[in-house]
mmCIF file of C-alpha atoms in Angstrom:
data_model
loop_
_atom_site.group_PDB
_atom_site.id
_atom_site.type_symbol
_atom_site.label_atom_id
_atom_site.label_comp_id
_atom_site.label_asym_id
_atom_site.label_seq_id
_atom_site.Cartn_x
_atom_site.Cartn_y
_atom_site.Cartn_z
ATOM 1 C CA MET A 1 -102.422 -47.487 -71.050
ATOM 2 C CA ALA A 2 -105.637 -46.381 -71.847
ATOM 3 C CA PRO A 3 -107.153 -49.559 -71.922
ATOM 4 C CA LEU A 4 -105.875 -50.307 -69.070
ATOM 5 C CA LEU A 5 -106.398 -46.450 -67.194
ATOM 6 C CA GLU A 6 -110.196 -47.241 -68.085
ATOM 7 C CA ALA A 7 -110.210 -50.709 -67.627
ATOM 8 C CA GLU A 8 -109.754 -49.624 -64.063
ATOM 9 C CA ALA A 9 -111.774 -46.504 -63.704
ATOM 10 C CA GLU A 10 -114.660 -48.573 -65.066
ATOM 11 C CA LEU A 11 -114.081 -50.924 -62.431
ATOM 12 C CA PHE A 12 -114.086 -48.738 -59.552
ATOM 13 C CA SER A 13 -116.572 -46.570 -60.260
ATOM 14 C CA PRO A 14 -118.560 -47.209 -57.707
ATOM 15 C CA LEU A 15 -116.679 -46.432 -55.627
ATOM 16 C CA TYR A 16 -116.134 -42.584 -57.399
ATOM 17 C CA THR A 17 -120.172 -42.998 -57.788
ATOM 18 C CA GLN A 18 -120.350 -42.871 -54.100
ATOM 19 C CA ALA A 19 -117.997 -40.068 -53.582
ATOM 20 C CA LEU A 20 -119.166 -37.186 -56.492
ATOM 21 C CA ALA A 21 -122.720 -37.379 -54.825
ATOM 22 C CA TRP A 22 -121.009 -36.755 -51.289
ATOM 23 C CA LEU A 23 -119.435 -33.694 -53.150
ATOM 24 C CA ALA A 24 -122.405 -33.054 -54.474
ATOM 25 C CA ARG A 25 -124.604 -32.370 -51.257
ATOM 26 C CA ASP A 26 -122.012 -29.174 -50.828
ATOM 27 C CA VAL A 27 -121.397 -28.784 -54.382
ATOM 28 C CA PRO A 28 -125.181 -29.064 -55.086
ATOM 29 C CA ASP A 29 -125.171 -26.341 -58.725
ATOM 30 C CA PRO A 30 -121.804 -25.595 -60.098
ATOM 31 C CA GLY A 31 -121.440 -23.356 -63.443
ATOM 32 C CA LEU A 32 -117.830 -25.582 -64.303
ATOM 33 C CA VAL A 33 -116.803 -27.926 -63.111
ATOM 34 C CA VAL A 34 -112.929 -29.328 -63.917
ATOM 35 C CA ASP A 35 -110.773 -33.194 -64.016
ATOM 36 C CA ALA A 36 -107.816 -32.321 -63.204
ATOM 37 C CA GLY A 37 -105.577 -35.007 -64.713
ATOM 38 C CA SER A 38 -108.757 -36.677 -66.206
ATOM 39 C CA GLY A 39 -107.127 -39.358 -68.245
ATOM 40 C CA PRO A 40 -109.426 -41.311 -70.232
ATOM 41 C CA GLY A 41 -112.229 -39.849 -69.164
ATOM 42 C CA VAL A 42 -114.592 -41.924 -67.110
ATOM 43 C CA VAL A 43 -114.805 -39.852 -63.797
ATOM 44 C CA SER A 44 -114.892 -36.874 -66.198
ATOM 45 C CA CYS A 45 -117.742 -38.410 -67.443
ATOM 46 C CA LEU A 46 -118.847 -39.485 -63.875
ATOM 47 C CA LEU A 47 -118.955 -35.551 -63.030
ATOM 48 C CA ALA A 48 -120.650 -34.990 -65.914
ATOM 49 C CA ASP A 49 -123.876 -37.623 -64.280
ATOM 50 C CA ALA A 50 -123.212 -36.232 -60.931
ATOM 51 C CA PHE A 51 -123.597 -32.536 -62.378
ATOM 52 C CA PRO A 52 -125.926 -32.827 -64.989
ATOM 53 C CA GLY A 53 -126.475 -28.639 -65.258
ATOM 54 C CA ALA A 54 -122.361 -28.351 -65.586
ATOM 55 C CA ARG A 55 -120.212 -27.414 -67.845
ATOM 56 C CA VAL A 56 -117.221 -30.137 -67.354
ATOM 57 C CA VAL A 57 -113.623 -30.124 -69.317
ATOM 58 C CA ALA A 58 -111.423 -32.853 -68.630
ATOM 59 C CA ALA A 59 -107.703 -31.633 -68.624
ATOM 60 C CA ASP A 60 -104.585 -33.871 -69.413
ATOM 61 C CA GLY A 61 -101.546 -33.959 -70.221
ATOM 62 C CA ALA A 62 -102.098 -36.578 -73.105
ATOM 63 C CA GLY A 63 -103.419 -35.755 -75.855
ATOM 64 C CA PRO A 64 -104.519 -39.815 -77.037
ATOM 65 C CA LEU A 65 -105.803 -39.843 -73.501
ATOM 66 C CA LEU A 66 -108.912 -37.029 -74.577
ATOM 67 C CA GLU A 67 -109.749 -38.126 -77.222
ATOM 68 C CA ARG A 68 -110.306 -41.365 -75.554
ATOM 69 C CA ALA A 69 -112.610 -39.301 -73.384
ATOM 70 C CA ARG A 70 -114.724 -37.028 -75.669
ATOM 71 C CA ALA A 71 -115.510 -40.094 -77.704
ATOM 72 C CA ARG A 72 -117.028 -41.056 -74.128
ATOM 73 C CA ALA A 73 -118.687 -37.891 -73.501
ATOM 74 C CA ALA A 74 -119.993 -38.571 -76.764
ATOM 75 C CA ARG A 75 -121.484 -42.180 -76.244
ATOM 76 C CA LEU A 76 -122.733 -40.820 -72.757
ATOM 77 C CA GLY A 77 -124.585 -38.201 -74.699
ATOM 78 C CA VAL A 78 -122.963 -35.527 -72.681
ATOM 79 C CA ALA A 79 -120.983 -34.051 -75.315
ATOM 80 C CA ASP A 80 -122.638 -31.092 -75.585
ATOM 81 C CA ARG A 81 -121.240 -29.960 -72.338
ATOM 82 C CA PHE A 82 -118.104 -31.811 -72.259
ATOM 83 C CA GLY A 83 -114.838 -29.664 -72.942
ATOM 84 C CA THR A 84 -110.502 -31.054 -73.050
ATOM 85 C CA LEU A 85 -107.977 -28.713 -72.360
ATOM 86 C CA ALA A 86 -104.867 -31.105 -74.040
ATOM 87 C CA GLY A 87 -101.638 -29.551 -71.587
ATOM 88 C CA GLU A 88 -99.590 -29.954 -68.482
ATOM 89 C CA LEU A 89 -100.708 -29.513 -64.946
ATOM 90 C CA PRO A 90 -101.244 -26.795 -63.243
ATOM 91 C CA GLY A 91 -100.234 -24.544 -65.908
ATOM 92 C CA VAL A 92 -102.837 -25.238 -68.784
ATOM 93 C CA LEU A 93 -105.423 -24.309 -66.491
ATOM 94 C CA ASP A 94 -104.565 -20.343 -66.676
ATOM 95 C CA ASP A 95 -106.726 -21.959 -70.529
ATOM 96 C CA LEU A 96 -110.350 -22.557 -69.083
ATOM 97 C CA ASP A 97 -112.686 -19.561 -69.923
ATOM 98 C CA HIS A 98 -113.765 -19.519 -66.270
ATOM 99 C CA PRO A 99 -112.704 -20.155 -62.976
ATOM 100 C CA ALA A 100 -113.978 -23.350 -61.865
ATOM 101 C CA ASP A 101 -117.016 -24.303 -58.910
ATOM 102 C CA LEU A 102 -115.475 -27.226 -58.696
ATOM 103 C CA LEU A 103 -112.580 -28.587 -59.799
ATOM 104 C CA TRP A 104 -110.795 -32.183 -58.788
ATOM 105 C CA ALA A 105 -108.083 -33.754 -58.510
ATOM 106 C CA SER A 106 -108.112 -37.878 -58.504
ATOM 107 C CA ARG A 107 -104.196 -39.266 -57.565
ATOM 108 C CA SER A 108 -102.437 -36.222 -60.382
ATOM 109 C CA LEU A 109 -100.788 -34.218 -57.407
ATOM 110 C CA HIS A 110 -98.588 -36.666 -56.279
ATOM 111 C CA HIS A 111 -97.423 -36.889 -59.964
ATOM 112 C CA LEU A 112 -96.835 -33.115 -59.888
ATOM 113 C CA GLY A 113 -92.888 -31.550 -57.638
ATOM 114 C CA ASP A 114 -94.592 -29.262 -56.228
ATOM 115 C CA GLN A 115 -97.195 -30.171 -54.348
ATOM 116 C CA ARG A 116 -98.030 -27.488 -52.154
ATOM 117 C CA ALA A 117 -97.529 -24.884 -55.301
ATOM 118 C CA ALA A 118 -99.790 -26.709 -57.523
ATOM 119 C CA LEU A 119 -102.003 -26.055 -55.060
ATOM 120 C CA ALA A 120 -101.617 -22.766 -54.546
ATOM 121 C CA ALA A 121 -102.565 -22.991 -58.253
ATOM 122 C CA PHE A 122 -105.471 -25.099 -58.826
ATOM 123 C CA GLY A 123 -107.610 -22.654 -56.089
ATOM 124 C CA GLU A 124 -106.110 -20.315 -58.460
ATOM 125 C CA ARG A 125 -108.508 -21.642 -60.834
ATOM 126 C CA LEU A 126 -111.156 -21.745 -59.044
ATOM 127 C CA ALA A 127 -113.982 -19.098 -58.620
ATOM 128 C CA PRO A 128 -114.972 -17.292 -55.081
ATOM 129 C CA GLY A 129 -116.972 -19.749 -52.536
ATOM 130 C CA GLY A 130 -115.539 -22.901 -55.423
ATOM 131 C CA THR A 131 -114.201 -26.166 -54.128
ATOM 132 C CA LEU A 132 -111.717 -28.541 -54.629
ATOM 133 C CA ALA A 133 -111.305 -31.916 -53.831
ATOM 134 C CA ILE A 134 -108.413 -33.557 -54.329
ATOM 135 C CA LEU A 135 -107.971 -38.033 -53.980
ATOM 136 C CA GLU A 136 -105.114 -38.656 -52.875
ATOM 137 C CA GLY A 137 -104.133 -40.974 -50.170
ATOM 138 C CA GLY A 138 -106.324 -44.498 -48.408
ATOM 139 C CA LEU A 139 -105.289 -47.635 -48.369
ATOM 140 C CA PRO A 140 -103.263 -49.969 -50.052
ATOM 141 C CA MET A 141 -105.323 -52.794 -52.724
ATOM 142 C CA ARG A 142 -106.353 -56.213 -50.962
ATOM 143 C CA PHE A 143 -107.554 -59.167 -52.980
ATOM 144 C CA LEU A 144 -105.871 -61.640 -50.983
ATOM 145 C CA PRO A 145 -105.861 -63.205 -47.206
ATOM 146 C CA ARG A 146 -102.753 -63.205 -45.722
ATOM 147 C CA ASP A 147 -101.845 -67.257 -46.323
ATOM 148 C CA ILE A 148 -102.192 -68.507 -49.715
ATOM 149 C CA GLY A 149 -101.180 -71.994 -49.336
ATOM 150 C CA ILE A 150 -97.883 -70.943 -51.266
ATOM 151 C CA GLY A 151 -95.403 -68.924 -50.461
ATOM 152 C CA ARG A 152 -94.643 -66.969 -47.624
ATOM 153 C CA PRO A 153 -97.503 -64.914 -46.077
ATOM 154 C CA GLY A 154 -97.648 -61.963 -45.549
ATOM 155 C CA LEU A 155 -96.858 -61.440 -49.669
ATOM 156 C CA GLN A 156 -99.177 -58.279 -50.549
ATOM 157 C CA ALA A 157 -97.080 -56.419 -47.026
ATOM 158 C CA ARG A 158 -94.024 -56.916 -49.003
ATOM 159 C CA LEU A 159 -95.622 -56.051 -52.470
ATOM 160 C CA ASP A 160 -96.685 -52.705 -50.191
ATOM 161 C CA ALA A 161 -93.096 -52.169 -48.918
ATOM 162 C CA ALA A 162 -92.079 -52.644 -52.743
ATOM 163 C CA GLN A 163 -94.142 -50.572 -53.468
ATOM 164 C CA GLU A 164 -94.048 -47.546 -51.155
ATOM 165 C CA GLU A 165 -90.045 -47.226 -51.844
ATOM 166 C CA ARG A 166 -90.477 -47.480 -55.564
ATOM 167 C CA PHE A 167 -93.277 -43.941 -54.895
ATOM 168 C CA ALA A 168 -90.548 -42.101 -53.451
ATOM 169 C CA GLU A 169 -88.208 -42.992 -55.979
ATOM 170 C CA MET A 170 -90.296 -41.555 -58.504
ATOM 171 C CA ARG A 171 -91.435 -38.752 -56.293
ATOM 172 C CA ALA A 172 -88.046 -37.686 -55.960
ATOM 173 C CA SER A 173 -87.400 -38.024 -59.437
ATOM 174 C CA LEU A 174 -89.835 -34.998 -60.179
ATOM 175 C CA PRO A 175 -88.985 -31.850 -62.163
ATOM 176 C CA GLY A 176 -88.809 -29.468 -59.832
ATOM 177 C CA ALA A 177 -88.961 -31.400 -56.391
ATOM 178 C CA VAL A 178 -90.231 -30.681 -53.258
ATOM 179 C CA ALA A 179 -90.840 -32.952 -50.272
ATOM 180 C CA GLU A 180 -93.668 -32.435 -47.934
ATOM 181 C CA THR A 181 -95.620 -34.947 -44.907
ATOM 182 C CA GLU A 182 -98.822 -35.633 -46.432
ATOM 183 C CA ASP A 183 -101.255 -33.699 -44.323
ATOM 184 C CA TRP A 184 -103.710 -33.095 -46.608
ATOM 185 C CA PRO A 185 -105.955 -31.076 -45.055
ATOM 186 C CA GLY A 186 -102.765 -28.841 -43.600
ATOM 187 C CA LEU A 187 -101.784 -28.312 -47.476
ATOM 188 C CA LEU A 188 -104.568 -26.909 -48.158
ATOM 189 C CA THR A 189 -105.487 -25.120 -45.359
ATOM 190 C CA ALA A 190 -102.004 -23.677 -46.184
ATOM 191 C CA ALA A 191 -103.013 -22.921 -50.269
ATOM 192 C CA GLY A 192 -105.205 -20.375 -48.416
ATOM 193 C CA LEU A 193 -108.613 -22.464 -48.751
ATOM 194 C CA LYS A 194 -110.602 -23.606 -46.117
ATOM 195 C CA HIS A 195 -110.644 -27.282 -45.240
ATOM 196 C CA THR A 196 -113.961 -28.471 -45.055
ATOM 197 C CA GLY A 197 -113.532 -32.446 -45.009
ATOM 198 C CA SER A 198 -112.053 -35.346 -45.309
ATOM 199 C CA ARG A 199 -113.558 -38.536 -46.353
ATOM 200 C CA SER A 200 -112.831 -41.854 -47.169
ATOM 201 C CA PHE A 201 -114.453 -44.486 -49.523
ATOM 202 C CA LEU A 202 -114.645 -47.981 -50.048
ATOM 203 C CA LEU A 203 -114.543 -51.058 -53.301
ATOM 204 C CA ASP A 204 -115.397 -54.115 -51.875
ATOM 205 C CA LEU A 205 -115.863 -56.666 -53.940
ATOM 206 C CA PRO A 206 -115.685 -60.040 -52.230
ATOM 207 C CA ALA A 207 -115.698 -63.149 -53.239
ATOM 208 C CA PRO A 208 -115.782 -64.986 -55.728
ATOM 209 C CA ALA A 209 -113.993 -62.647 -57.176
ATOM 210 C CA SER A 210 -115.371 -61.767 -61.422
ATOM 211 C CA ASP A 211 -113.225 -62.373 -64.955
ATOM 212 C CA ARG A 212 -113.830 -59.195 -64.583
ATOM 213 C CA VAL A 213 -111.557 -58.226 -60.899
ATOM 214 C CA ARG A 214 -109.385 -61.463 -61.888
ATOM 215 C CA GLY A 215 -108.287 -59.306 -65.020
ATOM 216 C CA HIS A 216 -107.628 -56.193 -62.902
ATOM 217 C CA ILE A 217 -105.392 -58.569 -59.927
ATOM 218 C CA ALA A 218 -103.687 -60.004 -62.989
ATOM 219 C CA THR A 219 -102.798 -56.452 -64.215
ATOM 220 C CA SER A 220 -101.848 -54.394 -61.444
ATOM 221 C CA LEU A 221 -99.491 -57.649 -60.111
ATOM 222 C CA GLY A 222 -98.375 -58.338 -63.515
ATOM 223 C CA ARG A 223 -96.280 -54.901 -63.106
ATOM 224 C CA LEU A 224 -95.952 -55.591 -60.039
ATOM 225 C CA ARG A 225 -93.734 -58.513 -60.770
ATOM 226 C CA GLU A 226 -92.188 -56.142 -63.732
ATOM 227 C CA ALA A 227 -91.826 -52.410 -61.409
ATOM 228 C CA GLN A 228 -90.715 -54.588 -58.374
ATOM 229 C CA ASP A 229 -88.436 -58.023 -59.939
ATOM 230 C CA ASP A 230 -85.085 -56.339 -58.036
ATOM 231 C CA ARG A 231 -86.370 -55.729 -55.283
ATOM 232 C CA LEU A 232 -88.418 -58.945 -53.727
ATOM 233 C CA ASP A 233 -86.747 -62.469 -52.780
ATOM 234 C CA ALA A 234 -86.708 -65.533 -55.043
ATOM 235 C CA THR A 235 -89.648 -66.708 -53.144
ATOM 236 C CA ASP A 236 -92.239 -63.870 -53.806
ATOM 237 C CA ARG A 237 -90.923 -64.143 -57.165
ATOM 238 C CA ALA A 238 -91.398 -67.818 -57.480
ATOM 239 C CA THR A 239 -94.634 -67.153 -55.713
ATOM 240 C CA LEU A 240 -95.999 -64.118 -58.064
ATOM 241 C CA ASP A 241 -95.227 -66.782 -61.072
ATOM 242 C CA ARG A 242 -97.199 -69.124 -59.988
ATOM 243 C CA LEU A 243 -100.105 -66.409 -59.468
ATOM 244 C CA LEU A 244 -99.712 -64.859 -62.368
ATOM 245 C CA ASP A 245 -100.273 -68.342 -64.290
ATOM 246 C CA PRO A 246 -103.174 -69.013 -66.118
ATOM 247 C CA GLU A 247 -102.715 -72.823 -65.466
ATOM 248 C CA ASP A 248 -102.535 -73.078 -62.355
ATOM 249 C CA GLU A 249 -104.591 -73.272 -60.045
ATOM 250 C CA ALA A 250 -103.595 -71.509 -57.330
ATOM 251 C CA SER A 251 -103.287 -68.549 -59.648
ATOM 252 C CA VAL A 252 -105.523 -66.255 -60.033
ATOM 253 C CA HIS A 253 -107.200 -66.571 -62.569
ATOM 254 C CA ARG A 254 -108.927 -69.747 -61.340
ATOM 255 C CA ARG A 255 -108.152 -69.935 -57.086
ATOM 256 C CA PRO A 256 -111.499 -69.290 -55.053
ATOM 257 C CA ASP A 257 -111.314 -66.809 -52.920
ATOM 258 C CA VAL A 258 -110.049 -62.737 -54.735
ATOM 259 C CA PHE A 259 -111.670 -60.666 -54.221
ATOM 260 C CA LEU A 260 -110.981 -57.088 -54.041
ATOM 261 C CA LEU A 261 -111.006 -54.105 -51.447
ATOM 262 C CA ALA A 262 -109.777 -50.467 -51.518
ATOM 263 C CA ALA A 263 -110.495 -47.297 -49.749
ATOM 264 C CA HIS A 264 -109.046 -44.209 -50.660
ATOM 265 C CA THR A 265 -109.308 -40.808 -49.446
ATOM 266 C CA VAL A 266 -111.010 -36.949 -50.668
ATOM 267 C CA HIS A 267 -110.202 -34.414 -49.221
ATOM 268 C CA THR A 268 -112.501 -31.012 -49.773
ATOM 269 C CA ALA A 269 -111.346 -27.138 -49.338
ATOM 270 C CA VAL A 270 -113.264 -23.635 -50.530
ATOM 271 C CA ARG A 271 -111.312 -20.944 -51.737
ATOM 272 C CA PRO A 272 -112.749 -17.982 -49.359
ATOM 273 C CA ALA A 273 -115.220 -15.573 -51.111
#
């Protein structure tokens, strides 16, 4: 998964760059920035770029991903102020040398069973006046028109519904899973933090799509096809097979109407001084 995670994060880097520029207005000079659930470190290195005076620590449960993060930091010339922590969230954050001035968690929180408790733990790792920024929610990615000329119109809406069911099953299967209303400002407040803002950021890559965008969409569709097979009817499965076939003129590899539009939402909160 590492190359896929890297490729997706690199493609979405313009969106992350917008979000970090927004954060930097309210967190102008942090000393320690932590990327909680960093994966291979693409965003960790963007954090190093956005906050040139900060030390950045990438924390993740997968050691091989952290190896890639360290290699990326070295290639980009920020290794002298870049570190990693290997272990499961949120407990691994106990190993930080200092409280964080900014803790960034991008789509890592929903992989923790008790999200309310995790937010409280994140808040405890902040310095007084420090900021927690979580990227959760937004809108499903769009990459094709409603009617694509093959199969039934509205394929992406049906894929979204199947994905929502699978996500709910994933959440329910997590150790210590607790069902929560996903009112992120409310949950941040319940964790003892002061909610300071919520904002969504767009990635808008219109048609005609580049080969890089087409590759990402093909990979995403392939994973959906495999994971959601039992939730899709025969017509939608056949449509996906055509969309994934590089030799088919109707595939995402060749059709002219492929685009990429996505919106991710960031919520921020401050630990009271």
